[in-house]
Amino acid sequence: MFFNRPKPVSNTMNYLADGTEVRGSIKSEGSLRVDGKVYGNVDVKGDLEIATTGAIEGAEVCANNIVSQGTIKAQIQATGKVTLTSTAKVEGDVVASAIDIAAGAGFVGHLVTKDNKLLPAKSVQPQLPGNIHPKQPPETTTRNLRNWEDKKNYLALRL
């Protein structure tokens, strides 16, 4: 009879050509390459590629893997990897399993990698060269001194 099987992700590649402008959301079961401009949300089950002439401006961009050579002004969520090439410009937070940012890419936002646990912080002791040791706090403090003259002399010696 009828089974409740999940639909396989379509391997269809959709293409938004240079010079094309879309105002509104795009949703696709396949992959998408953007050479034009999108003003709205993009939700792609496959991979998303933004060419150098491509731009997306909206609230959210979701895809499996995202490779950007162009401009994105949106929150980015990827189940896989986000790659920003040297020509990419991104304004928005990025949440992905892996993130690769090339030298020269512009990025303003926060990066969050999923499925990666933070390592506990270690207590770090400063390492000084040779026999130099960190300065130990003095046993005498100004509170231990009885009069103003002793305090003034003590402070003069400390400086």
PDB file of C-alpha atoms in Angstrom:
ATOM      1  CA  MET A   1       0.000   0.000   0.000  1.00  0.00           C
ATOM      2  CA  PHE A   2       1.242   3.491   0.845  1.00  0.00           C
ATOM      3  CA  PHE A   3       4.439   3.968   2.771  1.00  0.00           C
ATOM      4  CA  ASN A   4       5.616   7.075   4.535  1.00  0.00           C
ATOM      5  CA  ARG A   5       9.032   7.235   2.915  1.00  0.00           C
ATOM      6  CA  PRO A   6      11.055  10.432   3.031  1.00  0.00           C
ATOM      7  CA  LYS A   7      11.342  12.089  -0.343  1.00  0.00           C
ATOM      8  CA  PRO A   8      14.848  11.922  -1.787  1.00  0.00           C
ATOM      9  CA  VAL A   9      16.529  15.242  -2.411  1.00  0.00           C
ATOM     10  CA  SER A  10      16.267  16.111  -6.063  1.00  0.00           C
ATOM     11  CA  ASN A  11      19.557  16.425  -7.888  1.00  0.00           C
ATOM     12  CA  THR A  12      18.053  19.075 -10.158  1.00  0.00           C
ATOM     13  CA  MET A  13      20.216  22.163 -10.655  1.00  0.00           C
ATOM     14  CA  ASN A  14      18.251  25.404 -10.859  1.00  0.00           C
ATOM     15  CA  TYR A  15      19.876  28.485 -12.340  1.00  0.00           C
ATOM     16  CA  LEU A  16      19.178  32.183 -11.808  1.00  0.00           C
ATOM     17  CA  ALA A  17      20.988  33.984 -14.635  1.00  0.00           C
ATOM     18  CA  ASP A  18      22.951  37.227 -14.432  1.00  0.00           C
ATOM     19  CA  GLY A  19      20.628  40.168 -15.012  1.00  0.00           C
ATOM     20  CA  THR A  20      17.678  38.334 -13.438  1.00  0.00           C
ATOM     21  CA  GLU A  21      16.139  39.795 -10.288  1.00  0.00           C
ATOM     22  CA  VAL A  22      13.736  37.926  -7.990  1.00  0.00           C
ATOM     23  CA  ARG A  23      11.709  39.724  -5.318  1.00  0.00           C
ATOM     24  CA  GLY A  24      10.283  37.074  -3.010  1.00  0.00           C
ATOM     25  CA  SER A  25      11.312  33.777  -1.480  1.00  0.00           C
ATOM     26  CA  ILE A  26      12.813  30.862  -3.388  1.00  0.00           C
ATOM     27  CA  LYS A  27      12.282  27.267  -2.259  1.00  0.00           C
ATOM     28  CA  SER A  28      13.780  24.314  -4.119  1.00  0.00           C
ATOM     29  CA  GLU A  29      14.097  20.565  -3.594  1.00  0.00           C
ATOM     30  CA  GLY A  30      17.242  20.608  -5.750  1.00  0.00           C
ATOM     31  CA  SER A  31      20.366  22.761  -5.928  1.00  0.00           C
ATOM     32  CA  LEU A  32      20.566  26.405  -6.981  1.00  0.00           C
ATOM     33  CA  ARG A  33      23.174  28.606  -8.646  1.00  0.00           C
ATOM     34  CA  VAL A  34      22.590  32.356  -8.337  1.00  0.00           C
ATOM     35  CA  ASP A  35      24.233  34.667 -10.878  1.00  0.00           C
ATOM     36  CA  GLY A  36      21.474  37.279 -10.544  1.00  0.00           C
ATOM     37  CA  LYS A  37      19.907  38.957  -7.522  1.00  0.00           C
ATOM     38  CA  VAL A  38      17.438  37.602  -4.955  1.00  0.00           C
ATOM     39  CA  TYR A  39      15.591  39.900  -2.543  1.00  0.00           C
ATOM     40  CA  GLY A  40      13.984  37.405  -0.179  1.00  0.00           C
ATOM     41  CA  ASN A  41      14.617  34.139   1.641  1.00  0.00           C
ATOM     42  CA  VAL A  42      16.285  31.172  -0.048  1.00  0.00           C
ATOM     43  CA  ASP A  43      15.527  27.607   1.124  1.00  0.00           C
ATOM     44  CA  VAL A  44      17.337  24.948  -0.902  1.00  0.00           C
ATOM     45  CA  LYS A  45      17.434  21.238   0.015  1.00  0.00           C
ATOM     46  CA  GLY A  46      20.501  20.703  -2.172  1.00  0.00           C
ATOM     47  CA  ASP A  47      23.587  22.895  -2.546  1.00  0.00           C
ATOM     48  CA  LEU A  48      23.627  26.649  -3.099  1.00  0.00           C
ATOM     49  CA  GLU A  49      26.233  28.509  -5.135  1.00  0.00           C
ATOM     50  CA  ILE A  50      26.396  32.284  -5.408  1.00  0.00           C
ATOM     51  CA  ALA A  51      28.548  33.515  -8.317  1.00  0.00           C
ATOM     52  CA  THR A  52      30.605  36.723  -8.235  1.00  0.00           C
ATOM     53  CA  THR A  53      27.730  38.575  -9.930  1.00  0.00           C
ATOM     54  CA  GLY A  54      25.170  36.971  -7.603  1.00  0.00           C
ATOM     55  CA  ALA A  55      23.609  38.559  -4.539  1.00  0.00           C
ATOM     56  CA  ILE A  56      21.065  37.460  -1.945  1.00  0.00           C
ATOM     57  CA  GLU A  57      19.446  39.895   0.470  1.00  0.00           C
ATOM     58  CA  GLY A  58      16.828  38.550   2.854  1.00  0.00           C
ATOM     59  CA  ALA A  59      16.188  37.226   6.328  1.00  0.00           C
ATOM     60  CA  GLU A  60      17.494  33.673   5.905  1.00  0.00           C
ATOM     61  CA  VAL A  61      19.451  31.485   3.493  1.00  0.00           C
ATOM     62  CA  CYS A  62      19.259  27.710   4.087  1.00  0.00           C
ATOM     63  CA  ALA A  63      20.947  24.928   2.107  1.00  0.00           C
ATOM     64  CA  ASN A  64      22.976  21.749   2.433  1.00  0.00           C
ATOM     65  CA  ASN A  65      26.347  23.190   1.335  1.00  0.00           C
ATOM     66  CA  ILE A  66      26.867  26.839   0.408  1.00  0.00           C
ATOM     67  CA  VAL A  67      29.667  28.249  -1.746  1.00  0.00           C
ATOM     68  CA  SER A  68      29.668  32.024  -2.113  1.00  0.00           C
ATOM     69  CA  GLN A  69      31.730  34.108  -4.488  1.00  0.00           C
ATOM     70  CA  GLY A  70      29.171  36.928  -4.364  1.00  0.00           C
ATOM     71  CA  THR A  71      27.214  38.885  -1.765  1.00  0.00           C
ATOM     72  CA  ILE A  72      24.905  37.577   0.968  1.00  0.00           C
ATOM     73  CA  LYS A  73      23.062  39.824   3.437  1.00  0.00           C
ATOM     74  CA  ALA A  74      21.116  37.296   5.512  1.00  0.00           C
ATOM     75  CA  GLN A  75      21.365  34.729   8.284  1.00  0.00           C
ATOM     76  CA  ILE A  76      22.979  31.605   6.805  1.00  0.00           C
ATOM     77  CA  GLN A  77      22.186  28.039   7.882  1.00  0.00           C
ATOM     78  CA  ALA A  78      23.837  25.037   6.277  1.00  0.00           C
ATOM     79  CA  THR A  79      23.570  21.388   7.256  1.00  0.00           C
ATOM     80  CA  GLY A  80      26.968  20.874   5.647  1.00  0.00           C
ATOM     81  CA  LYS A  81      29.791  23.284   4.828  1.00  0.00           C
ATOM     82  CA  VAL A  82      29.827  27.017   4.088  1.00  0.00           C
ATOM     83  CA  THR A  83      32.668  28.207   1.846  1.00  0.00           C
ATOM     84  CA  LEU A  84      33.400  31.901   1.341  1.00  0.00           C
ATOM     85  CA  THR A  85      35.851  32.553  -1.489  1.00  0.00           C
ATOM     86  CA  SER A  86      38.149  35.571  -1.688  1.00  0.00           C
ATOM     87  CA  THR A  87      35.499  37.593  -3.571  1.00  0.00           C
ATOM     88  CA  ALA A  88      32.633  36.807  -1.165  1.00  0.00           C
ATOM     89  CA  LYS A  89      30.974  39.485   0.974  1.00  0.00           C
ATOM     90  CA  VAL A  90      28.716  38.305   3.809  1.00  0.00           C
ATOM     91  CA  GLU A  91      26.708  40.269   6.387  1.00  0.00           C
ATOM     92  CA  GLY A  92      24.918  37.969   8.827  1.00  0.00           C
ATOM     93  CA  ASP A  93      25.408  35.093  11.212  1.00  0.00           C
ATOM     94  CA  VAL A  94      26.547  31.728   9.858  1.00  0.00           C
ATOM     95  CA  VAL A  95      25.549  28.370  11.373  1.00  0.00           C
ATOM     96  CA  ALA A  96      27.090  25.309   9.698  1.00  0.00           C
ATOM     97  CA  SER A  97      28.884  22.030  10.359  1.00  0.00           C
ATOM     98  CA  ALA A  98      32.071  23.443   8.810  1.00  0.00           C
ATOM     99  CA  ILE A  99      33.121  26.894   7.658  1.00  0.00           C
ATOM    100  CA  ASP A 100      35.898  27.827   5.218  1.00  0.00           C
ATOM    101  CA  ILE A 101      36.740  31.512   4.749  1.00  0.00           C
ATOM    102  CA  ALA A 102      39.383  32.405   2.161  1.00  0.00           C
ATOM    103  CA  ALA A 103      41.762  35.332   2.577  1.00  0.00           C
ATOM    104  CA  GLY A 104      40.178  38.452   1.135  1.00  0.00           C
ATOM    105  CA  ALA A 105      36.587  37.464   1.880  1.00  0.00           C
ATOM    106  CA  GLY A 106      34.511  40.096   3.667  1.00  0.00           C
ATOM    107  CA  PHE A 107      32.546  38.911   6.688  1.00  0.00           C
ATOM    108  CA  VAL A 108      30.500  40.752   9.322  1.00  0.00           C
ATOM    109  CA  GLY A 109      28.608  38.534  11.766  1.00  0.00           C
ATOM    110  CA  HIS A 110      28.971  35.548  14.078  1.00  0.00           C
ATOM    111  CA  LEU A 111      30.152  32.042  13.224  1.00  0.00           C
ATOM    112  CA  VAL A 112      28.715  28.950  14.890  1.00  0.00           C
ATOM    113  CA  THR A 113      29.779  25.429  14.001  1.00  0.00           C
ATOM    114  CA  LYS A 114      27.262  22.715  14.823  1.00  0.00           C
ATOM    115  CA  ASP A 115      28.172  19.395  16.419  1.00  0.00           C
ATOM    116  CA  ASN A 116      31.446  20.761  17.784  1.00  0.00           C
ATOM    117  CA  LYS A 117      31.797  20.858  21.543  1.00  0.00           C
ATOM    118  CA  LEU A 118      33.758  23.605  23.216  1.00  0.00           C
ATOM    119  CA  LEU A 119      36.961  22.448  24.839  1.00  0.00           C
ATOM    120  CA  PRO A 120      37.411  23.289  28.518  1.00  0.00           C
ATOM    121  CA  ALA A 121      39.724  26.235  29.129  1.00  0.00           C
ATOM    122  CA  LYS A 122      43.128  25.429  30.589  1.00  0.00           C
ATOM    123  CA  SER A 123      44.753  27.406  33.348  1.00  0.00           C
ATOM    124  CA  VAL A 124      47.699  29.098  31.679  1.00  0.00           C
ATOM    125  CA  GLN A 125      50.819  30.131  33.580  1.00  0.00           C
ATOM    126  CA  PRO A 126      52.938  32.781  31.873  1.00  0.00           C
ATOM    127  CA  GLN A 127      56.239  31.364  30.687  1.00  0.00           C
ATOM    128  CA  LEU A 128      59.098  33.780  31.300  1.00  0.00           C
ATOM    129  CA  PRO A 129      62.585  33.272  29.831  1.00  0.00           C
ATOM    130  CA  GLY A 130      65.496  32.096  31.992  1.00  0.00           C
ATOM    131  CA  ASN A 131      65.344  32.446  35.754  1.00  0.00           C
ATOM    132  CA  ILE A 132      62.864  35.300  35.732  1.00  0.00           C
ATOM    133  CA  HIS A 133      59.904  34.584  37.988  1.00  0.00           C
ATOM    134  CA  PRO A 134      56.652  36.468  38.243  1.00  0.00           C
ATOM    135  CA  LYS A 135      56.689  39.140  40.921  1.00  0.00           C
ATOM    136  CA  GLN A 136      55.428  37.832  44.253  1.00  0.00           C
ATOM    137  CA  PRO A 137      53.053  40.064  46.206  1.00  0.00           C
ATOM    138  CA  PRO A 138      54.777  41.850  49.093  1.00  0.00           C
ATOM    139  CA  GLU A 139      54.131  40.653  52.596  1.00  0.00           C
ATOM    140  CA  THR A 140      53.761  44.222  53.800  1.00  0.00           C
ATOM    141  CA  THR A 141      50.820  46.275  52.629  1.00  0.00           C
ATOM    142  CA  THR A 142      49.881  49.857  53.345  1.00  0.00           C
ATOM    143  CA  ARG A 143      47.202  48.580  55.725  1.00  0.00           C
ATOM    144  CA  ASN A 144      49.919  47.051  57.923  1.00  0.00           C
ATOM    145  CA  LEU A 145      51.727  50.378  58.311  1.00  0.00           C
ATOM    146  CA  ARG A 146      50.745  52.523  61.267  1.00  0.00           C
ATOM    147  CA  ASN A 147      51.293  56.109  60.243  1.00  0.00           C
ATOM    148  CA  TRP A 148      51.272  58.242  57.120  1.00  0.00           C
ATOM    149  CA  GLU A 149      55.079  58.705  57.080  1.00  0.00           C
ATOM    150  CA  ASP A 150      55.653  54.910  56.996  1.00  0.00           C
ATOM    151  CA  LYS A 151      53.077  54.515  54.229  1.00  0.00           C
ATOM    152  CA  LYS A 152      54.693  57.272  52.145  1.00  0.00           C
ATOM    153  CA  ASN A 153      58.166  55.707  52.523  1.00  0.00           C
ATOM    154  CA  TYR A 154      56.833  52.243  51.721  1.00  0.00           C
ATOM    155  CA  LEU A 155      55.112  53.478  48.567  1.00  0.00           C
ATOM    156  CA  ALA A 156      58.240  55.382  47.466  1.00  0.00           C
ATOM    157  CA  LEU A 157      60.271  52.156  47.753  1.00  0.00           C
ATOM    158  CA  ARG A 158      57.693  50.185  45.736  1.00  0.00           C
ATOM    159  CA  LEU A 159      57.885  52.612  42.809  1.00  0.00           C
TER     160      LEU A 159
END
